[in-house]
XYZ file of C-alpha atoms in Angstrom:
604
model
C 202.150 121.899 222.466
C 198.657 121.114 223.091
C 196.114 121.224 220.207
C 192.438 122.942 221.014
C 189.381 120.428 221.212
C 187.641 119.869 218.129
C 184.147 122.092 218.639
C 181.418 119.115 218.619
C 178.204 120.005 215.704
C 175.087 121.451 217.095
C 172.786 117.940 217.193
C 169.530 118.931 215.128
C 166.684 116.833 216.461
C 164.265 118.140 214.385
C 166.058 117.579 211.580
C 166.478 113.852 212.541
C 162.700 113.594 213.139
C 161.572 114.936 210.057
C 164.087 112.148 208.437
C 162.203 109.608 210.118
C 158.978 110.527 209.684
C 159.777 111.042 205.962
C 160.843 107.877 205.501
C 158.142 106.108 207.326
C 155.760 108.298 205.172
C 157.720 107.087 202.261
C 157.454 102.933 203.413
C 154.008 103.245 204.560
C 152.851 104.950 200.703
C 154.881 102.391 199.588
C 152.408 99.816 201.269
C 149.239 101.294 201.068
C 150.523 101.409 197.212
C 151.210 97.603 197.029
C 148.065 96.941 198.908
C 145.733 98.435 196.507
C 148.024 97.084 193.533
C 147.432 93.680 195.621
C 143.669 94.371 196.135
C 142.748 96.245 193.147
C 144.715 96.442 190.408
C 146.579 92.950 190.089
C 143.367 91.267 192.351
C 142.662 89.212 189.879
C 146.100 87.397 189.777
C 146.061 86.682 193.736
C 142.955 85.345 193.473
C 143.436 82.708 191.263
C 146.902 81.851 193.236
C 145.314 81.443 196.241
C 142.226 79.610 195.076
C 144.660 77.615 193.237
C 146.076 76.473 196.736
C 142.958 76.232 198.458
C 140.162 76.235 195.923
C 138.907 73.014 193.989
C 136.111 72.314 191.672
C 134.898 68.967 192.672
C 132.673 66.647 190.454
C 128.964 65.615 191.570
C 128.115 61.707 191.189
C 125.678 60.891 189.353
C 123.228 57.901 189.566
C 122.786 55.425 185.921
C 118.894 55.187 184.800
C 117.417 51.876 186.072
C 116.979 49.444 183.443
C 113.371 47.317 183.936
C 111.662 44.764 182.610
C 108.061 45.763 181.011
C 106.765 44.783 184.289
C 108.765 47.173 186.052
C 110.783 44.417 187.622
C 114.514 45.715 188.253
C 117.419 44.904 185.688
C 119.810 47.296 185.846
C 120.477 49.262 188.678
C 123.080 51.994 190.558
C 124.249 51.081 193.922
C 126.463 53.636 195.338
C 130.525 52.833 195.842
C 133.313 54.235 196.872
C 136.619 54.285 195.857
C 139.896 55.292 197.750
C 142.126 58.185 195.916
C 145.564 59.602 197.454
C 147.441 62.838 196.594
C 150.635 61.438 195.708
C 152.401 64.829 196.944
C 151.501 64.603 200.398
C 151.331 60.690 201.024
C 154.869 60.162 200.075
C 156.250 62.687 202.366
C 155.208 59.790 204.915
C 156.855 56.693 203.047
C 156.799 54.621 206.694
C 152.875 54.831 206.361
C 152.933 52.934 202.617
C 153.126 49.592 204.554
C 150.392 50.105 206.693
C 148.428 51.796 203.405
C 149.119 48.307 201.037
C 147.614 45.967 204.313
C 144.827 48.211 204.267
C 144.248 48.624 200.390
C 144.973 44.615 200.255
C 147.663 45.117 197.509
C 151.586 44.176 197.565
C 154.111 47.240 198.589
C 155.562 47.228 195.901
C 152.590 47.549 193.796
C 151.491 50.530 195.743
C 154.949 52.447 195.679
C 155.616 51.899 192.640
C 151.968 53.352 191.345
C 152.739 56.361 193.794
C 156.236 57.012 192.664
C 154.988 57.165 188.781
C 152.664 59.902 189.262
C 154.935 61.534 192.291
C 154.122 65.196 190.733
C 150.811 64.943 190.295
C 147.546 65.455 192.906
C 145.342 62.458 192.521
C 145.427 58.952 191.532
C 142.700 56.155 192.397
C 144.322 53.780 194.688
C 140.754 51.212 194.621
C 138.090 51.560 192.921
C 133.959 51.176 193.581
C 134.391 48.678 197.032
C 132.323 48.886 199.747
C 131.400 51.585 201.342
C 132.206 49.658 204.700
C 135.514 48.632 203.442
C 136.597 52.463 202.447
C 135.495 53.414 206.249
C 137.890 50.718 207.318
C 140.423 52.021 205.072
C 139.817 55.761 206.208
C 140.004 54.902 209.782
C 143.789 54.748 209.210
C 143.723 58.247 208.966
C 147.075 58.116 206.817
C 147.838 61.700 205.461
C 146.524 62.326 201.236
C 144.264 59.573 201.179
C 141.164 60.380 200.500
C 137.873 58.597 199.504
C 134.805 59.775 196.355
C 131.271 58.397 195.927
C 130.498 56.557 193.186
C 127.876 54.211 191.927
C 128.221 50.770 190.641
C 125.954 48.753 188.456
C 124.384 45.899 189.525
C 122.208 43.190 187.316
C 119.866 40.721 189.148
C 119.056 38.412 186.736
C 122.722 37.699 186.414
C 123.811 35.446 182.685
C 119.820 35.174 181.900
C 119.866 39.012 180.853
C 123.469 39.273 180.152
C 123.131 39.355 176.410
C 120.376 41.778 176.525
C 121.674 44.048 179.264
C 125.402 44.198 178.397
C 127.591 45.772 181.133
C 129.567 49.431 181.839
C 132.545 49.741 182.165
C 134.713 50.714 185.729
C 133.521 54.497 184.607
C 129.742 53.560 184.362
C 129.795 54.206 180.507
C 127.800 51.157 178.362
C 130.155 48.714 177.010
C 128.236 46.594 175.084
C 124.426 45.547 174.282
C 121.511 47.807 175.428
C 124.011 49.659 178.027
C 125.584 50.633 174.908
C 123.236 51.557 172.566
C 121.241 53.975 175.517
C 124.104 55.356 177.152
C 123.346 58.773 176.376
C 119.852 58.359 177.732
C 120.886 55.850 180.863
C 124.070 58.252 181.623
C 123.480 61.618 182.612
C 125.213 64.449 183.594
C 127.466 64.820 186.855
C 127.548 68.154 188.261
C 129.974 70.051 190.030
C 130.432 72.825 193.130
C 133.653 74.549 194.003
C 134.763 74.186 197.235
C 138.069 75.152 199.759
C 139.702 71.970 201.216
C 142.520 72.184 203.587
C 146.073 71.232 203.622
C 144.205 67.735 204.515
C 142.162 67.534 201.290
C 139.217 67.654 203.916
C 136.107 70.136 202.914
C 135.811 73.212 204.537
C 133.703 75.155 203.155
C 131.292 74.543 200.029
C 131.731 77.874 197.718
C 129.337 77.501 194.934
C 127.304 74.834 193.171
C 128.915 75.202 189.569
C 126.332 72.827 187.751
C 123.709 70.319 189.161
C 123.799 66.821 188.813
C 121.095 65.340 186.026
C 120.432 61.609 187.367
C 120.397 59.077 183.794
C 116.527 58.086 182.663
C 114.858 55.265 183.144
C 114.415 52.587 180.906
C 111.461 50.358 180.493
C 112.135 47.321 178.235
C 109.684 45.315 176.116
C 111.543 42.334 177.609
C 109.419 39.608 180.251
C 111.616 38.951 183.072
C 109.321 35.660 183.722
C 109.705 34.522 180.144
C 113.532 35.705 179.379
C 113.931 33.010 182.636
C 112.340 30.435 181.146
C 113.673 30.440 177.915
C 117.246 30.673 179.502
C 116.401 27.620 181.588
C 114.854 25.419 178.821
C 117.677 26.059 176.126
C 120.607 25.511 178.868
C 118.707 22.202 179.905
C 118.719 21.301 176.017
C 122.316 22.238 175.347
C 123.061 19.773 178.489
C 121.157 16.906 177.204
C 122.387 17.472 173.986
C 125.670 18.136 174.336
C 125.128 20.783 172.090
C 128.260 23.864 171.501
C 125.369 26.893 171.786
C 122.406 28.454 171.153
C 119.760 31.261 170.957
C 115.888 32.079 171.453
C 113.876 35.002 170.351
C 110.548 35.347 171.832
C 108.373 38.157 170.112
C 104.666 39.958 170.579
C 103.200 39.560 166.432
C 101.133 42.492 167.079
C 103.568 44.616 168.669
C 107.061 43.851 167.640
C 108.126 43.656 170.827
C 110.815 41.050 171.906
C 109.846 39.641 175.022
C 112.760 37.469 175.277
C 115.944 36.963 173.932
C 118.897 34.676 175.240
C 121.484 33.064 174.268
C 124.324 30.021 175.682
C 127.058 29.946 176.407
C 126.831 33.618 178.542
C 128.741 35.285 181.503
C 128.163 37.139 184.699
C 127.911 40.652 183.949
C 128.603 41.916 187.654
C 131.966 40.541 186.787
C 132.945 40.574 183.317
C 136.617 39.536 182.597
C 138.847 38.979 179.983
C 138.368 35.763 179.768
C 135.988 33.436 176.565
C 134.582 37.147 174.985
C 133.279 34.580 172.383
C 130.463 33.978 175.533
C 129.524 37.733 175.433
C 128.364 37.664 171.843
C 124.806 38.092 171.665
C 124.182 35.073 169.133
C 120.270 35.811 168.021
C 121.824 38.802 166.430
C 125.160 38.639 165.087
C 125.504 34.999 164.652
C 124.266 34.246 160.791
C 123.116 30.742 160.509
C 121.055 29.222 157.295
C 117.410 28.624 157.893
C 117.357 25.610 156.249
C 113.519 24.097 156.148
C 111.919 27.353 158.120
C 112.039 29.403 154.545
C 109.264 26.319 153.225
C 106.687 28.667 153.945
C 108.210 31.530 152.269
C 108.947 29.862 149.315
C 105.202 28.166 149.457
C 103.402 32.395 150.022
C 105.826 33.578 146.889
C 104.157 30.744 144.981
C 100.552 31.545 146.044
C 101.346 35.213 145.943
C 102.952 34.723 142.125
C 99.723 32.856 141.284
C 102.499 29.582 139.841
C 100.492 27.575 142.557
C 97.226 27.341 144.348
C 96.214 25.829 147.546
C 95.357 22.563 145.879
C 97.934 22.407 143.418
C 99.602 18.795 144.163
C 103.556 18.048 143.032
C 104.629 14.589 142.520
C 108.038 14.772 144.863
C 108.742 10.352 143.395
C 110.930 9.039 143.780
C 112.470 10.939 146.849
C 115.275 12.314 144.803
C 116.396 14.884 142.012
C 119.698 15.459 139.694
C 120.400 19.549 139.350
C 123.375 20.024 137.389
C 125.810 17.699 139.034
C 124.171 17.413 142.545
C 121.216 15.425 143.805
C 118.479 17.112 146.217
C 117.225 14.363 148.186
C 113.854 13.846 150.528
C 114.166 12.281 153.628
C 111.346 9.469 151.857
C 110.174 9.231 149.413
C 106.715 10.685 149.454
C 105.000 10.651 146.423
C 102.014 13.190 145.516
C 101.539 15.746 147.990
C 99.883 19.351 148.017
C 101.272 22.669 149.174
C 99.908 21.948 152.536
C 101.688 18.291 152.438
C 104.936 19.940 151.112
C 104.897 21.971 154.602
C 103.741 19.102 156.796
C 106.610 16.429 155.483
C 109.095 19.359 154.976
C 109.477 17.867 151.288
C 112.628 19.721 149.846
C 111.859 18.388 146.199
C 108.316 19.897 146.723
C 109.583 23.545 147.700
C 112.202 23.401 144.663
C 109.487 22.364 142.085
C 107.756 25.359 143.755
C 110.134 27.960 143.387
C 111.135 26.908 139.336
C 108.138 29.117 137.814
C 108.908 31.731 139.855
C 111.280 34.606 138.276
C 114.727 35.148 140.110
C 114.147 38.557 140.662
C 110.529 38.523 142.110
C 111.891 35.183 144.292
C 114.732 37.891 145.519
C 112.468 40.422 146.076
C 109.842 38.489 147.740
C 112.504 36.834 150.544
C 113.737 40.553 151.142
C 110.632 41.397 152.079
C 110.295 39.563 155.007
C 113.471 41.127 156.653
C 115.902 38.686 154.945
C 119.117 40.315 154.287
C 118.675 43.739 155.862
C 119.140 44.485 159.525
C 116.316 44.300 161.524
C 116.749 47.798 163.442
C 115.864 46.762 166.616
C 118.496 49.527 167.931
C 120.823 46.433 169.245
C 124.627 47.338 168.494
C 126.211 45.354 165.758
C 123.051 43.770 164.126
C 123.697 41.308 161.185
C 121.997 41.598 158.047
C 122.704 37.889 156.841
C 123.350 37.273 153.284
C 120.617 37.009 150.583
C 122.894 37.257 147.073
C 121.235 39.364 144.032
C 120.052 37.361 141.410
C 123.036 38.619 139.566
C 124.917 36.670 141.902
C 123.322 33.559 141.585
C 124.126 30.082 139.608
C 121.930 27.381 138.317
C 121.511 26.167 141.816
C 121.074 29.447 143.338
C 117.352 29.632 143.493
C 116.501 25.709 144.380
C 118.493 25.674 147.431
C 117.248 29.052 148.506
C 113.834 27.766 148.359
C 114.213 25.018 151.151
C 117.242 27.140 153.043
C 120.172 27.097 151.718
C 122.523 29.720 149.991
C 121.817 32.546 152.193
C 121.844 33.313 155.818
C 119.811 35.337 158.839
C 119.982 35.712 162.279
C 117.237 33.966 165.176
C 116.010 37.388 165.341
C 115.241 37.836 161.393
C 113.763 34.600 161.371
C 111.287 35.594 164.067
C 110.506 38.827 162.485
C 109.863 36.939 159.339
C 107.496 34.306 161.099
C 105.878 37.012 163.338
C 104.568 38.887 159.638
C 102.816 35.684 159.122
C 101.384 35.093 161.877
C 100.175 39.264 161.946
C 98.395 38.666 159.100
C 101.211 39.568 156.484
C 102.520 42.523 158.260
C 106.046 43.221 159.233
C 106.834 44.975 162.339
C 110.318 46.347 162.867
C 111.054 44.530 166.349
C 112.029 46.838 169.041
C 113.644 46.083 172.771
C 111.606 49.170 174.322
C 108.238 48.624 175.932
C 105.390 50.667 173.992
C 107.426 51.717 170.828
C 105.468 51.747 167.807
C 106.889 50.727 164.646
C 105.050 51.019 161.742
C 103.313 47.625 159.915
C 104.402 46.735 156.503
C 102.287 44.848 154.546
C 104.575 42.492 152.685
C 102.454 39.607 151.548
C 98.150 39.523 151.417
C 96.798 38.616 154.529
C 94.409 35.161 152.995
C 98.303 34.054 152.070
C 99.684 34.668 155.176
C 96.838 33.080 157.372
C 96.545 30.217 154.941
C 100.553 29.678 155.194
C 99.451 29.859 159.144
C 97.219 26.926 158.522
C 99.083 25.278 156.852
C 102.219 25.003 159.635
C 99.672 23.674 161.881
C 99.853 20.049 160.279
C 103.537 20.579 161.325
C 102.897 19.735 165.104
C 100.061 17.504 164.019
C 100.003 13.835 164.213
C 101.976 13.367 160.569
C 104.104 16.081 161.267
C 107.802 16.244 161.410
C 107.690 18.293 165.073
C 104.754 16.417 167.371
C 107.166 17.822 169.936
C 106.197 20.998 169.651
C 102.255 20.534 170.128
C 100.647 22.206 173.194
C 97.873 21.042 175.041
C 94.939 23.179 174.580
C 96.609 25.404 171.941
C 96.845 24.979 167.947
C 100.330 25.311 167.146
C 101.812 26.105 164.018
C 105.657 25.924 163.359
C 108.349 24.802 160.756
C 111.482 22.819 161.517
C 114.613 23.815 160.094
C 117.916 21.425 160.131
C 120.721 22.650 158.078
C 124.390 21.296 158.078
C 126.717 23.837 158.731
C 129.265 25.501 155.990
C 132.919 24.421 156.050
C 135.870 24.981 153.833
C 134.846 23.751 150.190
C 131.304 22.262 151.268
C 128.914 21.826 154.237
C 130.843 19.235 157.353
C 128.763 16.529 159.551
C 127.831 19.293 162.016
C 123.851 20.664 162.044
C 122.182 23.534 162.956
C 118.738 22.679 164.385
C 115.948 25.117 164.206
C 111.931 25.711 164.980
C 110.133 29.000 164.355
C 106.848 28.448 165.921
C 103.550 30.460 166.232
C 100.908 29.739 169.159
C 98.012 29.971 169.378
C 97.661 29.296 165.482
C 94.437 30.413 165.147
C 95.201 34.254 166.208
C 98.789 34.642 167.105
C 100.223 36.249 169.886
C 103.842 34.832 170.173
C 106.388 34.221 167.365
C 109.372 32.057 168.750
C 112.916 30.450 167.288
C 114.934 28.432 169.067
C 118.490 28.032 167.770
C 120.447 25.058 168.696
C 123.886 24.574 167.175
C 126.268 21.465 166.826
C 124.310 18.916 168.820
C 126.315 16.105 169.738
C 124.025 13.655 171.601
C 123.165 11.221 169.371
C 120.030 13.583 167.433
C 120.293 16.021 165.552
C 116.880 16.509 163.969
C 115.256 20.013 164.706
C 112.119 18.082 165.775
C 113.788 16.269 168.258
C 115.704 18.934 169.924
C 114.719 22.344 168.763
C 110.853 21.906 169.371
C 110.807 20.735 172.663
C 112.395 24.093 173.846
C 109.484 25.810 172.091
C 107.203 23.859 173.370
C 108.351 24.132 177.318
C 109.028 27.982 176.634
C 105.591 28.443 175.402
C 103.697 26.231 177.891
C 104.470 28.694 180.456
C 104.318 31.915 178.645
C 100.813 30.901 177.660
C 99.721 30.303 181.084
C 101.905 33.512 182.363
C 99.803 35.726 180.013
C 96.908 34.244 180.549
C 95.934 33.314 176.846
C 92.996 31.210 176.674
C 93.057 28.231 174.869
C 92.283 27.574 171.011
C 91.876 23.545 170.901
C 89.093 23.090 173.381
C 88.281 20.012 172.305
C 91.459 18.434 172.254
C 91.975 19.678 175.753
C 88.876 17.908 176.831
C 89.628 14.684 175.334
C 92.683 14.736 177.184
C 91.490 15.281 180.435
C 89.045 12.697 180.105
C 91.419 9.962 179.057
C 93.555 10.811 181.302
C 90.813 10.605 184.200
C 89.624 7.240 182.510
C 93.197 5.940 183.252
C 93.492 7.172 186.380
C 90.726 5.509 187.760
C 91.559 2.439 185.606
C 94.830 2.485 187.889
C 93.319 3.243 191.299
C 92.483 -0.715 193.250
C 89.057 -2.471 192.994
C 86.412 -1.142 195.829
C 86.461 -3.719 198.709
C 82.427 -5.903 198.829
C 80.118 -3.946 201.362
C 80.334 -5.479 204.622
C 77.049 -7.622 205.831
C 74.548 -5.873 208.307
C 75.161 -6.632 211.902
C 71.527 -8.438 213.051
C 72.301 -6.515 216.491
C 72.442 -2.973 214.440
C 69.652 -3.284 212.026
C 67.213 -4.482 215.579
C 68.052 -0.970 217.188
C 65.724 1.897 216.446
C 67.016 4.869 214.941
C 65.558 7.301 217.556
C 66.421 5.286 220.755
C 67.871 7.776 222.629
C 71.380 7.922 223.195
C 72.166 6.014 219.981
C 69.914 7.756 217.107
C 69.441 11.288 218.121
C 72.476 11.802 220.366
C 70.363 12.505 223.620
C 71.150 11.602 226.854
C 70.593 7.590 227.875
């Protein structure tokens, strides 16, 4: 039996349409929803995603201040570097390229991959640092995928170990390390801006967005210092350390009026373009951490506290016989014995008995007081990172021989650079100047002793480079010069060894002083020791030049005169005897002197 066919369902088109157009209606809401939660209400969110990706806020370089001298001659100065950085991410998806990359960079493989693989998750790492900007085009020109290359600047010193001291260096992020780099950073520095920009997938600049901050370029710095005369002192004290055979040393150069330091150097030093690990002992800056006792250069302290006390006058006389003294159970001993002298003679003969019979009417405390006046003991604030203040023990402190050996030097210590403050107040008429490294500072004058003490102290150091005097060396040629020697042995464990510091603190020209100098030389090996022998000659070249470099006139006329005449007299003393004038030629003396052709130069 045959069944009936099933009746088919009327197919409703409509119906079907309006489905479809329902549901597109439905997805395309949907969207238009999600695009303005995408676009407006969540915007935010997306943004920061995709500038995350694309979107990088980049630092500005900026330049270092130039350092100069007060001349305006160069010191310090920026040069502009670059140095090669990778995106680990990127470059290690192309290991066979790390070969190439290490020939390039100049560094072993293994070096390289290992660097890479450390900081695999992260975006940037410096592969070499502040090279040549040649060398990073060379490196560039690889064109191996996430490495990259920044400006930066470098710092560069001309005047090399001369100013090394002085100067200091930065470190490999241009921040002051040490000396006057260090103690101006904030002002040499200054502030590196920034801009955001897109890069692409290739870390390459597309598109700068917006300048976030501007760079501030570092200030300027113009230093009291003489590039001319840090040079020569540098050259004089190596040449004495040489002949010497001396372990180091240190010279201070400073204005009297002004305080400023015009020189300061110091041996052994370094190069600071390329400071390394190695001997940091040679990057101390000697004149002003390095204590040292002044031995005979406090004479004419201890000779203005007894004029200034009133305990002696200037022609008070002190028997110093018989060369020698007993003080508890030591003996203070002259180099001769030298009998009567005055205050003047006490200076001039550096008489140690004379300075200790000097200083024994004088109270302890107004002794104490008077040395810290002149700087001793107290830092001289010249700004220079890690200043000494030396030692100068309270009178509390002190012991029966306390006072005696402080009078002629020992029992405390100062730096070169205290000692030339201290002789720079004398020689400014009593005043003390704090000394300063920057041209055109002002520091205010102290008045620490009368001025018709301090210029009669003056005076009195004169005789020191005299004929008589225990530092002829030191006399200039034209120029009164008045100065102190100073050799002390140095301390050791339970007593003083064999080994001497020599010293001479000079002033030039005596009669109105414009320079007060020290020269430092320690441990001199080469046969003398004596200050007068190998301190004062390095004063003495030093200032020779300065004098002429400044163009100070001379003070000793006379002396200058004399000199050049004896030394014409022995020139021509030295030059051969004139040969006898030849006799007259009868033939010459018959010719008249206007026959033509012969007298007048006419024509035969």
């Amino acid at each position: 039996m045959k069944r009936a066919p099933r009746q088919r369902g009327k197919f409703n088109l409509r119906g079907r349409m309006m489905l479809v157009a329902c549901t597109l209606g439905l997805c395309s809401v949907a969207l238009v929803g999600r695009a303005a939660y995408v676009q407006l209400v969540n915007a935010d969110f997306y943004q920061r995603q995709g500038e995350a990706r694309f979107v990088r806020e980049i630092p500005i370089p900026t330049s270092r201040g130039m350092i100069t001298d007060r001349n305006g001659e160069p010191l310090a100065v920026s040069t502009p570097v670059e140095s090669i950085w990778a995106n680990p991410q990127e470059l290690l998806r192309y290991p066979e390229r790390l070969p190439e990359l290490a020939k390039a960079l100049d560094v072993p493989l293994d070096q390289l991959a290992s660097r890479l693989s450390q900081r695999a998750d992260k975006e940037f790492v410096y592969l070499k640092r502040r090279i040549n900007p040649d060398q990073a085009r060379a490196i560039l020109a690889h064109n191996i995928p996430g490495v990259f290359s920044q400006r930066e600047f470098r710092r560069f010193y001309p005047q090399g170990e001369a100013m090394a001291h002085v100067l200091g260096f930065t470190n490999i992020d241009d921040r002051g390390q040490e000396g006057l780099e260090l103690a101006f950073d904030e002002w040499l520095r200054g502030k590196p801006g920034a801009k955001r920009v897109i890069r692409d997938r290739h870390g390459r600049i597309v598109e700068n967005i917006d300048l976030i901050r501007p760079a501030e370029p570092g200030k300027d710095l113009t230093l009291s210092i003489d590039r001319r005369i840090q040079f020569l002192a540098y050259r004089e004290l190596r040449n004495a350390l040489a002949t010497h055979k001396a372990s180091s040393g240190s010279a201070v150069v400073l204005d009297v009026a002004t305080g400023e330091i015009l020189a300061m150097v110091n041996l052994p030093s370094y190069n600071p373009n390329a400071v390394t690990g190695h001997n940091p002992d040679a990057r101390r800056n000697r004149a002003v951490t390095d204590l040292v006792e002044p031995g005979s250069t406090m004479k004419p302290i201890t000779v203005a506290a007894a004029l200034t006390a009133g305990t002696a006058r200037l022609d008070t006389r002190v028997d110093t016989s018989p060369g020698y003294m007993a003080l508890g159970r030591f003996t203070i001993r002259d180099h001769h014995n030298y009998g009567v002298l005055d205050v003047t003679g006490i200076i001039t003969k550096s008489s140690n008995l004379g300075s200790v019979k000097l200083s024994e009417p004088l109270s302890a405390q107004f002794f104490y007081d008077f040395i810290r006046r002149f700087g001793y003991g107290s830092a001289p604030q010249s700004g220079f990172p890690g200043e000494a203040a030396g030692v100068v023990l309270p009178p509390s402190r002190w012991n029966g021989l306390t006072k005696a050996t402080m009078s002629y030097g020992y029992g405390l210590s100062a730096t070169a650079l205290q000692v030339a403050q201290a002789y720079a107040a004398l020689g400014n008429h009593g005043r003390l100047i704090t000394p300063t490294f920057v041209k055109g500072q002002i520091n205010e004058a102290r008045q620490v002793v009368a001025p018709e003490i301090a210029d009669a102290v003056v005076r009195m150091m004169q005789t020191v480079t005299e004929p008589g005097g225990t530092a002829t060396q030191a006399a200039i040629l034209g120029y009164h010069v008045a100065g102190k020697t100073g050799t002390s042995r140095q301390a050791a464990a339970g007593g003083y060894s064999r080994r001497y510091t020599t010293l001479f603190a000079g002033l030039v020209p005596a009669t109105n002083p414009r320079f007060a100098t020290v020269v430092v030389i320690n441990d001199p090996q080469g046969g003398a020791y004596y200050a007068g022998l190998v301190a004062a000659p390095v004063f003495r070249a030093v200032m020779e030049d300065t004098l002429r470099l400044m163009d100070v006139p001379p003070d000793d006329i006379e002396t200058w005169l004399a000199a050049q005449a004896k030394g014409e007299a022995k020139r021509q003393a030295a030059l051969p005897p004139l040969p006898p004038p030849l006799e007259e030629d009868p033939y010459d003396a018959a010719i008249p002197a206007a026959m033509p052709g012969v007298g007048d130069g006419g024509e035969p």
